XYZ file of N, CA, C and O in Angstrom:
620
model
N -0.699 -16.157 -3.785
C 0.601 -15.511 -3.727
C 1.065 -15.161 -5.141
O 1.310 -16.127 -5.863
N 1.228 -13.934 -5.656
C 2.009 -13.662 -6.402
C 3.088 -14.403 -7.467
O 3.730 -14.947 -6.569
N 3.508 -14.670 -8.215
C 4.659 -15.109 -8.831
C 5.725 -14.292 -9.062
O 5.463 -13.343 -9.801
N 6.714 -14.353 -8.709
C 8.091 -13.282 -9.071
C 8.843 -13.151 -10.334
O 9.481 -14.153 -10.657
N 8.908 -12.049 -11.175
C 9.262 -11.979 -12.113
C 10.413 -13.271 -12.847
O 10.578 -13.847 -13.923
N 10.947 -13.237 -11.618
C 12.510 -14.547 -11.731
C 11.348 -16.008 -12.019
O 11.690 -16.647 -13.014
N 9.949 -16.634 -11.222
C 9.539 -17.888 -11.237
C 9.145 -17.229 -12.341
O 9.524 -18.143 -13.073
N 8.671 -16.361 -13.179
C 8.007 -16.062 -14.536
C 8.864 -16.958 -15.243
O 8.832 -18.159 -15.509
N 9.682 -15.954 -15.477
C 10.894 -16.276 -16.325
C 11.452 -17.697 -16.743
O 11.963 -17.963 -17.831
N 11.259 -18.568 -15.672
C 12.019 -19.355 -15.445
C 10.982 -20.717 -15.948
O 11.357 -21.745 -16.513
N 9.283 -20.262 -15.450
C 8.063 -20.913 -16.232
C 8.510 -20.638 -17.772
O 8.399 -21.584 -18.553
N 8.883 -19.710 -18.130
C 8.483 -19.551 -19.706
C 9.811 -20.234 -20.567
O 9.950 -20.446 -21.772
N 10.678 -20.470 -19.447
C 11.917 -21.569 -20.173
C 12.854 -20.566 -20.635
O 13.703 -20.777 -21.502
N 12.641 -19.252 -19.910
C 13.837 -18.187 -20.263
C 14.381 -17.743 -19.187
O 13.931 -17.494 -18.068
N 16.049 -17.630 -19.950
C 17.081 -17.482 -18.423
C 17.527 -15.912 -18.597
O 17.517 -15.480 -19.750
N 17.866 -15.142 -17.679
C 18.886 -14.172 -17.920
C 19.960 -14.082 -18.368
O 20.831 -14.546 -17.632
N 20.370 -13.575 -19.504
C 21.880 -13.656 -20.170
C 23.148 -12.642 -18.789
O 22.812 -11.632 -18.171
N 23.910 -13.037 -18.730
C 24.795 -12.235 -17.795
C 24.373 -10.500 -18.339
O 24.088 -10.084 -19.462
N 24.484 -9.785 -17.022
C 24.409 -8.359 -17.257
C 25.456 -8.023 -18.470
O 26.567 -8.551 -18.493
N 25.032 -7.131 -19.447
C 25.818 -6.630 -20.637
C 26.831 -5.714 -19.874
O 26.517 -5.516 -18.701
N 27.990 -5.112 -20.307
C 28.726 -4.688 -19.672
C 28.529 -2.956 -20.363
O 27.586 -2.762 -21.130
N 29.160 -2.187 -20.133
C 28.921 -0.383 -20.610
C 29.984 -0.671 -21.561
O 30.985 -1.349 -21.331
N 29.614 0.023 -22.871
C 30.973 -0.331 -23.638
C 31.579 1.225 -23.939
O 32.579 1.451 -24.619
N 30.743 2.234 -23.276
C 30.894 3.540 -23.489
C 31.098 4.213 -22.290
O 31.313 3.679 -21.201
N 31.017 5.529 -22.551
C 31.124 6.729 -21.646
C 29.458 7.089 -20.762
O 29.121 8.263 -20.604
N 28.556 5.920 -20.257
C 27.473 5.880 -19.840
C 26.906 5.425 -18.830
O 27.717 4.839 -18.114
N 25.793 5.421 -18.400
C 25.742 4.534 -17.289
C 24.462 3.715 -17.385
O 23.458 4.404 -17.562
N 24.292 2.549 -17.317
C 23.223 1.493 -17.848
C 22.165 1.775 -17.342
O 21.143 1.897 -18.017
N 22.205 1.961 -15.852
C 20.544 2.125 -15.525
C 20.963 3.901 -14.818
O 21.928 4.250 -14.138
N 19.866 4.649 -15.302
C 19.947 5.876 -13.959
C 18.429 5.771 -13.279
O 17.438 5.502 -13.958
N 18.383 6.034 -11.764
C 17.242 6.558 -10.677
C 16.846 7.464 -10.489
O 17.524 8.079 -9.666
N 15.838 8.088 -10.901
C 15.283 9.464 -10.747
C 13.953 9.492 -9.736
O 12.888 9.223 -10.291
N 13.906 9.795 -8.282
C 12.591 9.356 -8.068
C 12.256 7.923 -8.021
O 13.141 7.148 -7.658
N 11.221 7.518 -8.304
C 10.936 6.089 -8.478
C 10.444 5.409 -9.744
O 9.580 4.548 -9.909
N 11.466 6.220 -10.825
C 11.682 6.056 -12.325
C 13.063 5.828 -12.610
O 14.079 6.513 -12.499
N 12.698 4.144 -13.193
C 14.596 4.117 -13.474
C 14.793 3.961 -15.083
O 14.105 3.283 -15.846
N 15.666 4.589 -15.320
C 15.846 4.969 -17.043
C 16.997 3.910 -17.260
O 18.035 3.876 -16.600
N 16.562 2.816 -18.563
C 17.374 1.918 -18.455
C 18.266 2.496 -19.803
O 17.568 3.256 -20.475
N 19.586 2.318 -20.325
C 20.005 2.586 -21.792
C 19.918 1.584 -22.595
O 19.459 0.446 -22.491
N 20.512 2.272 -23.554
C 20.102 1.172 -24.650
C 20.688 0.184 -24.779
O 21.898 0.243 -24.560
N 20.003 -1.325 -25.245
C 20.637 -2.190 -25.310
C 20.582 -3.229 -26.374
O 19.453 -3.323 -26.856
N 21.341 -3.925 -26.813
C 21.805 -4.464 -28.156
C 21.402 -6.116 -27.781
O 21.496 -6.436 -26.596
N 20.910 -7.262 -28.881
C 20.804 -8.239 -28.984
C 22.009 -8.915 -28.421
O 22.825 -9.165 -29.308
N 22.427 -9.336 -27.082
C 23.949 -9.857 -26.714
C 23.602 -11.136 -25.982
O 22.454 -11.435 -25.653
N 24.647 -11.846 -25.759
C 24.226 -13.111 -24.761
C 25.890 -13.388 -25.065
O 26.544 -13.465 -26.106
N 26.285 -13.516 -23.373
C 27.575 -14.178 -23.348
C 28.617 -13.067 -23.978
O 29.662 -13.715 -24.052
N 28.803 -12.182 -24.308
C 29.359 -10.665 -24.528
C 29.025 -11.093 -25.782
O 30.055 -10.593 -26.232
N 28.655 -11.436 -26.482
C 28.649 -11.452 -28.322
C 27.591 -11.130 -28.595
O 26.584 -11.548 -28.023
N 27.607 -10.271 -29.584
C 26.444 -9.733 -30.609
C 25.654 -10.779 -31.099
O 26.444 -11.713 -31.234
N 24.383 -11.200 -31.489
C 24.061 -12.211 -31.869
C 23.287 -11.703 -32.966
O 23.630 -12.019 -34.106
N 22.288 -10.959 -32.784
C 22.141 -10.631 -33.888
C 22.749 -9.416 -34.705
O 22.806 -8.370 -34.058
N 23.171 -9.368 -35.886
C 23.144 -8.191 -36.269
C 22.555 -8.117 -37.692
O 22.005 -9.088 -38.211
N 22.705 -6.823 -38.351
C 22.062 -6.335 -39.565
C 21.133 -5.825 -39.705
O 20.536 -5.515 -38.674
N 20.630 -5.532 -40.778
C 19.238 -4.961 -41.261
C 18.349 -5.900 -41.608
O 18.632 -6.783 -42.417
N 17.167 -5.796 -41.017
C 15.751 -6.271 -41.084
C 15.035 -6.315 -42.681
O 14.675 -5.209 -43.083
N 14.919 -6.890 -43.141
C 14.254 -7.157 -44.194
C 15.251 -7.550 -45.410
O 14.798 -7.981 -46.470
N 16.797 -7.353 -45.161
C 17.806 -7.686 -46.134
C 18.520 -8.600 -45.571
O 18.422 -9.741 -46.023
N 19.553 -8.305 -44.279
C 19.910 -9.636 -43.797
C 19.285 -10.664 -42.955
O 19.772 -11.751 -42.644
N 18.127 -10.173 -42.624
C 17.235 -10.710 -41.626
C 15.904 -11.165 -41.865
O 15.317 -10.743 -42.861
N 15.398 -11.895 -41.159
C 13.833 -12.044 -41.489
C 13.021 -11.398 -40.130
O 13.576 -10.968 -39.119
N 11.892 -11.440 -40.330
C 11.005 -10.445 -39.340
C 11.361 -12.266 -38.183
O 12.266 -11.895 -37.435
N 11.146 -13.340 -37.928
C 10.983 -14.036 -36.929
C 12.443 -14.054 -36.307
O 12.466 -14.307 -35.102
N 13.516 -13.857 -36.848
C 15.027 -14.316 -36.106
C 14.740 -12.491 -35.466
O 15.012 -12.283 -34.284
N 14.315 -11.558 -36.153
C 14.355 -9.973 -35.275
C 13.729 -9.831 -34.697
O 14.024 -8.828 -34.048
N 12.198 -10.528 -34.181
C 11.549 -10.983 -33.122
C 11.963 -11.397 -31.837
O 11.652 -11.093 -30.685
N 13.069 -12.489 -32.576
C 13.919 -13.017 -31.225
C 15.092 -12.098 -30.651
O 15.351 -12.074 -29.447
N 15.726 -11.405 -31.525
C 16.792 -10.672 -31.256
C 15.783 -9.429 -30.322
O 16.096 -9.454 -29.132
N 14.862 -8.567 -30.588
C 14.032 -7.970 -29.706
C 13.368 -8.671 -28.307
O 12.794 -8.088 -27.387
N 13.537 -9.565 -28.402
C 13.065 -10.799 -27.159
C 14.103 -10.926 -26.016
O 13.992 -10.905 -24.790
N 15.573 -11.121 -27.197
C 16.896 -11.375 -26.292
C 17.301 -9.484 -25.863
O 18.073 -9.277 -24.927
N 16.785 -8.457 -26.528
C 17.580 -7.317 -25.759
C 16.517 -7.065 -24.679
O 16.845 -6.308 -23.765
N 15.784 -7.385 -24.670
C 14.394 -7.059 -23.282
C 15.102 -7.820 -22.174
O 15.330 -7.266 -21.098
N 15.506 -9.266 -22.448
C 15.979 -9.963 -21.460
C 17.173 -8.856 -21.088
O 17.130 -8.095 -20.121
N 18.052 -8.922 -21.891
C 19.118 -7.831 -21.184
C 18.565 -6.782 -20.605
O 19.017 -6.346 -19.547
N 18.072 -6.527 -20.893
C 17.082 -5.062 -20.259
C 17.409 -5.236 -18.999
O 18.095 -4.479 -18.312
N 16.472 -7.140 -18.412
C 16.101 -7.106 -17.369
C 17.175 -7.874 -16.454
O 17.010 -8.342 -15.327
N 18.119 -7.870 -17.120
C 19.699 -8.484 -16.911
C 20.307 -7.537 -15.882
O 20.852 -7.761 -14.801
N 19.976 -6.100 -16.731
C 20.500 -5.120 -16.348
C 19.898 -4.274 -14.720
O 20.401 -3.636 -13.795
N 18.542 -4.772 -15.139
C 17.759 -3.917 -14.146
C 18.093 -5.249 -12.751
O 18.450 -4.875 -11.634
N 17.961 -6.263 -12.978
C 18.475 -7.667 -11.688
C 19.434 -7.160 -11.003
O 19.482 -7.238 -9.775
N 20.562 -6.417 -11.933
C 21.823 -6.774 -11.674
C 21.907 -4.903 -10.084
O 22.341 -4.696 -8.950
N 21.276 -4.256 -11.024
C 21.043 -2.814 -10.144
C 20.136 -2.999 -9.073
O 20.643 -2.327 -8.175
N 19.080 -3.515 -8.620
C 18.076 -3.712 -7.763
C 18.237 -4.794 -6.855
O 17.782 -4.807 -5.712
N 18.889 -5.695 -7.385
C 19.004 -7.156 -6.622
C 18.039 -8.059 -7.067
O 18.399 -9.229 -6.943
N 16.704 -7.864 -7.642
C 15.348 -8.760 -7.732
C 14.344 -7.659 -8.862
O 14.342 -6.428 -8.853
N 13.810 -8.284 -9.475
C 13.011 -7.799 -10.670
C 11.646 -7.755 -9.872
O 10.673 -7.253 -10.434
N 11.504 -8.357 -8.334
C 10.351 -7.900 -8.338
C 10.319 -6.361 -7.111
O 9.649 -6.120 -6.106
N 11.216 -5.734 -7.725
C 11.171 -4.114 -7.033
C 10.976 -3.379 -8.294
O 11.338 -2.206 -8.199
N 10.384 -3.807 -9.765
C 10.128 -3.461 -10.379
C 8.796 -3.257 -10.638
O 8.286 -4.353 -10.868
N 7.959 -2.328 -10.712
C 6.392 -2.070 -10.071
C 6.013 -1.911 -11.340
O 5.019 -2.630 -11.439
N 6.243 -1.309 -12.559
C 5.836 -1.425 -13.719
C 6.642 -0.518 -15.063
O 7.463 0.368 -14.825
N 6.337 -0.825 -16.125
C 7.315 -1.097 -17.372
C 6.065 0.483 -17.815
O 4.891 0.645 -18.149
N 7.153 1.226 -17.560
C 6.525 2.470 -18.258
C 6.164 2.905 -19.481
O 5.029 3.206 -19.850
N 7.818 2.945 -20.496
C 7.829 3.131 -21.562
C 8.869 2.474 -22.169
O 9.747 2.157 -21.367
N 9.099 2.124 -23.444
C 10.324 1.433 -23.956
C 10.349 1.954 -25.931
O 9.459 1.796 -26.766
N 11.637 2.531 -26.078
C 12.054 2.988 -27.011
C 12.408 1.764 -28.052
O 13.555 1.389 -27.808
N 11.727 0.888 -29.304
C 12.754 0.048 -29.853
C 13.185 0.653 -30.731
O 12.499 1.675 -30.776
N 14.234 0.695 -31.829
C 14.427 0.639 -32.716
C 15.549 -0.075 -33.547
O 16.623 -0.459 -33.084
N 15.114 -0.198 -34.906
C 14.935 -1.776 -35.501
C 16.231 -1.134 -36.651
O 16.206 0.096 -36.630
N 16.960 -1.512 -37.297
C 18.160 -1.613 -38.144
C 17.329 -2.206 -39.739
O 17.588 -3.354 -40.103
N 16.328 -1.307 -40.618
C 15.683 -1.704 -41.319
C 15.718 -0.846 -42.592
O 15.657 0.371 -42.770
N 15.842 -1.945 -43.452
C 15.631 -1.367 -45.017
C 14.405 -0.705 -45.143
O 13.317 -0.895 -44.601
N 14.960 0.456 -46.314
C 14.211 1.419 -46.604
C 12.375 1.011 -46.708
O 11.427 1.645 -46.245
N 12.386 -0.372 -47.556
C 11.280 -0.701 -47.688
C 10.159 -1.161 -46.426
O 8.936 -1.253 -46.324
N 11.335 -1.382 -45.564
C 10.493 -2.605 -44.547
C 9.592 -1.564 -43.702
O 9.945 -0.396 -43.543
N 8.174 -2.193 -43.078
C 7.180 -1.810 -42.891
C 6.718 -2.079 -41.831
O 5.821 -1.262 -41.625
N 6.823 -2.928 -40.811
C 6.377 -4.102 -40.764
C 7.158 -4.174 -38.895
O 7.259 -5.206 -38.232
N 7.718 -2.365 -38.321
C 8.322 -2.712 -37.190
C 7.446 -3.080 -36.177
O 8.032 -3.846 -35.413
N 6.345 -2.878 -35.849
C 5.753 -3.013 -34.876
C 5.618 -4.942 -34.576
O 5.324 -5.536 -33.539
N 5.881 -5.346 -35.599
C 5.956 -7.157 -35.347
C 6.963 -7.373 -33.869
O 6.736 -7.883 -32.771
N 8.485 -6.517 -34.656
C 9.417 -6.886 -34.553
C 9.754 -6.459 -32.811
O 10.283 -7.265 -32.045
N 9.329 -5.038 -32.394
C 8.763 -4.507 -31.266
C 7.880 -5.600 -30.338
O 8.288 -5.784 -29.191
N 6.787 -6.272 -30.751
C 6.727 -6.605 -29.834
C 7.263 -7.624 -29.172
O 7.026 -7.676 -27.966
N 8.217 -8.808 -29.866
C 9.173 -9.476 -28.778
C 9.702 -8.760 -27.723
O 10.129 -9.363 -26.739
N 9.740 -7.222 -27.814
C 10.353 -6.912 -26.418
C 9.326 -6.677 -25.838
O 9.420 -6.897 -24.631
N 7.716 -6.080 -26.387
C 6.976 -5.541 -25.436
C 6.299 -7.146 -24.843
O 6.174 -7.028 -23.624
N 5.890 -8.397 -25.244
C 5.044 -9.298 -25.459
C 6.131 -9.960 -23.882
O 5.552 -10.693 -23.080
N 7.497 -9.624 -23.664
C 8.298 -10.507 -22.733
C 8.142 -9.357 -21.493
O 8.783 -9.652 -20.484
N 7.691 -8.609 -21.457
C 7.273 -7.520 -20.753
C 6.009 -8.111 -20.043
O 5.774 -8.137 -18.835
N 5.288 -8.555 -21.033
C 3.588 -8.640 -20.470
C 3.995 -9.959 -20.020
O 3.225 -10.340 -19.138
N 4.686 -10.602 -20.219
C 4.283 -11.972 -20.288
C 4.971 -12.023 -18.827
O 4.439 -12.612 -17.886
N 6.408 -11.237 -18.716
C 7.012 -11.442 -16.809
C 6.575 -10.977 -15.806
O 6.817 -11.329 -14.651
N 5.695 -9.901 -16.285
C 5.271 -8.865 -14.660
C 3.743 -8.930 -15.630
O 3.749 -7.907 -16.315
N 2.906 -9.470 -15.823
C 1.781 -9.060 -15.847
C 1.295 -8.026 -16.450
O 2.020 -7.288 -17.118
N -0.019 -7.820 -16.299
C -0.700 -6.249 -16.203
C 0.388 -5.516 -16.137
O 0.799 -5.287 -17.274
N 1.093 -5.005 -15.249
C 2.318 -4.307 -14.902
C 3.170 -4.216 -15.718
O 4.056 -3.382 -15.529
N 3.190 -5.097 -16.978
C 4.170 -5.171 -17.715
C 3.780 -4.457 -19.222
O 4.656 -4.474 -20.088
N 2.770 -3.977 -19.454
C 1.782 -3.004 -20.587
C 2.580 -1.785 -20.207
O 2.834 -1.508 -19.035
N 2.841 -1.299 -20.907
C 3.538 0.275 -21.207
C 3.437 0.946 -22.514
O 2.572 0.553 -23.297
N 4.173 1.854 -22.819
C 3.548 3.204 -23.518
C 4.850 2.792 -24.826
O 5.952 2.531 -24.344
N 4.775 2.751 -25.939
C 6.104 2.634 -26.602
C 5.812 2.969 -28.046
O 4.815 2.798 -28.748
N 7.162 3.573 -28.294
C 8.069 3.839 -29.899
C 8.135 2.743 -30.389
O 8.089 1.638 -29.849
N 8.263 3.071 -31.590
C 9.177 2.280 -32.708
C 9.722 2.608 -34.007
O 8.996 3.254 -34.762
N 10.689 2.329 -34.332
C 11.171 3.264 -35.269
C 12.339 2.617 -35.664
O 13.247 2.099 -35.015
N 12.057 2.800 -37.325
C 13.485 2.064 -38.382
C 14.811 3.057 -38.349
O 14.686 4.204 -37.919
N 15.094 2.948 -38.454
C 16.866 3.369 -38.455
C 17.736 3.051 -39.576
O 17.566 1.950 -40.100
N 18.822 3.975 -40.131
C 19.620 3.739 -41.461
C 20.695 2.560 -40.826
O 21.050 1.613 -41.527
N 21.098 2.707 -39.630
C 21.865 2.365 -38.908
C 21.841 1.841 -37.444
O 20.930 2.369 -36.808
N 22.360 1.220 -36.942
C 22.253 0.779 -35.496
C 24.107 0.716 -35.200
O 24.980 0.472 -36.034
N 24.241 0.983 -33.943
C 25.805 0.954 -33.213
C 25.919 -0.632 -33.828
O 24.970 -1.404 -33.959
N 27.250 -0.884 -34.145
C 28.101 -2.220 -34.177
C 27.096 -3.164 -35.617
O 27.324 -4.227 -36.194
N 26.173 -2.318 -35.729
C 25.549 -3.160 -36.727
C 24.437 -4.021 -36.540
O 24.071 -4.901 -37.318
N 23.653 -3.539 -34.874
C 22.824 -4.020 -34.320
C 21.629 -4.193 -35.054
O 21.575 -3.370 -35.968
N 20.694 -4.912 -35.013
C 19.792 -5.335 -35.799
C 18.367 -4.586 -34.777
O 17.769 -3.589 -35.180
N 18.063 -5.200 -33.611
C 18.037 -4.160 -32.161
C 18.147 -3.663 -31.597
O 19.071 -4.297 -31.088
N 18.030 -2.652 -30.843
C 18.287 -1.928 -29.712
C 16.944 -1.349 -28.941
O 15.881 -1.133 -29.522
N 17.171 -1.142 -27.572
C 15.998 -0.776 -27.187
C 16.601 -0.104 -26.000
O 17.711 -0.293 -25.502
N 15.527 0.829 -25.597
C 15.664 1.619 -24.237
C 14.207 1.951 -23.328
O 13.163 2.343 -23.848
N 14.401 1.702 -21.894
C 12.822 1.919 -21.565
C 13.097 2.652 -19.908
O 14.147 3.086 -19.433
N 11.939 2.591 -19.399
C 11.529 3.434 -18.541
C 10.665 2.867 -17.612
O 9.437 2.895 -17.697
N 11.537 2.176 -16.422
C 10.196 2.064 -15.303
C 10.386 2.373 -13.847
O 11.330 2.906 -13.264
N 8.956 1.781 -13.306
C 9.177 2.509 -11.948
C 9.620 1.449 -11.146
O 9.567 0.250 -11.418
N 9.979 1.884 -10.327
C 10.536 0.922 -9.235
C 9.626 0.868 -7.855
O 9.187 1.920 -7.390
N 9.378 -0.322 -7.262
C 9.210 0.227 -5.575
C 10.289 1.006 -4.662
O 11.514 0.890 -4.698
N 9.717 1.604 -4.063
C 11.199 2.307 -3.991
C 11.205 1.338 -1.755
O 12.175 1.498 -1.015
């Protein structure tokens, strides 16, 4: 029998942070078909920012590891909260990160994969997808993370 994304989760000693709330003019998840486009989402737990700043000046590559770890969970905070169950989630298409990083820093794809590595690690095989990454002068609120992705659903 299978394992469900939720007994994953819950093996690996990680919980869902409450669904993040829209702080804009947007809408968190959209359905197209049996592709759901999730928006972007910021390092949060409990409505507070947790991480913020720039990567390589206020940050070190292992605390932006985790902050990429904690916006995937929201990701899937978000996608629970729209579907009812993470396992109507059939597979992790694509996912946009990008990282809040000094000019110098090099080094995003580390920082990327806390979100892609919690991907593989909840849905399996199923959880390998296609992905960006990319430094930024800036992030909203001063985010250190953000990420956006793309999957399919059972419909």
């Amino acid at each position: 029998m299978k394992v469900s994304p939720e007994s994953r989760l819950e093996e690996l000693g990680l919980t869902l942070p409450p669904c993040p709330p829209n702080t804009s003019n947007y809408l968190g998840t959209v359905t197209v078909g049996d592709l759901v486009f999730v928006a972007g989402h910021g390092p949060f737990k409990d409505g507070e920012l947790i991480h913020k700043g720039r990567v390589g000046e206020d940050m070190d590559v292992e605390t932006a590891v985790e902050a990429a770890q904690l916006v995937a969970l929201n990701m899937l905070s978000t996608l629970k909260a729209e579907f009812g169950e993470l396992s109507r989630i059939k597979r992790v298409v694509k996912l946009l990160i990008m990282i809040n990083s000094a000019p110098d820093f090099d080094r995003h794809q580390m920082i990327a994969n806390g979100a892609s590595d919690l991907m593989v690690d909840v849905f399996g095989e199923n959880g390998k997808h296609a992905r960006s990454t990319v430094g930024m002068a800036a992030l909203p609120l001063g985010l250190a993370v953000e990420a956006e992705g793309v999957f399919q659903i059972i419909s």
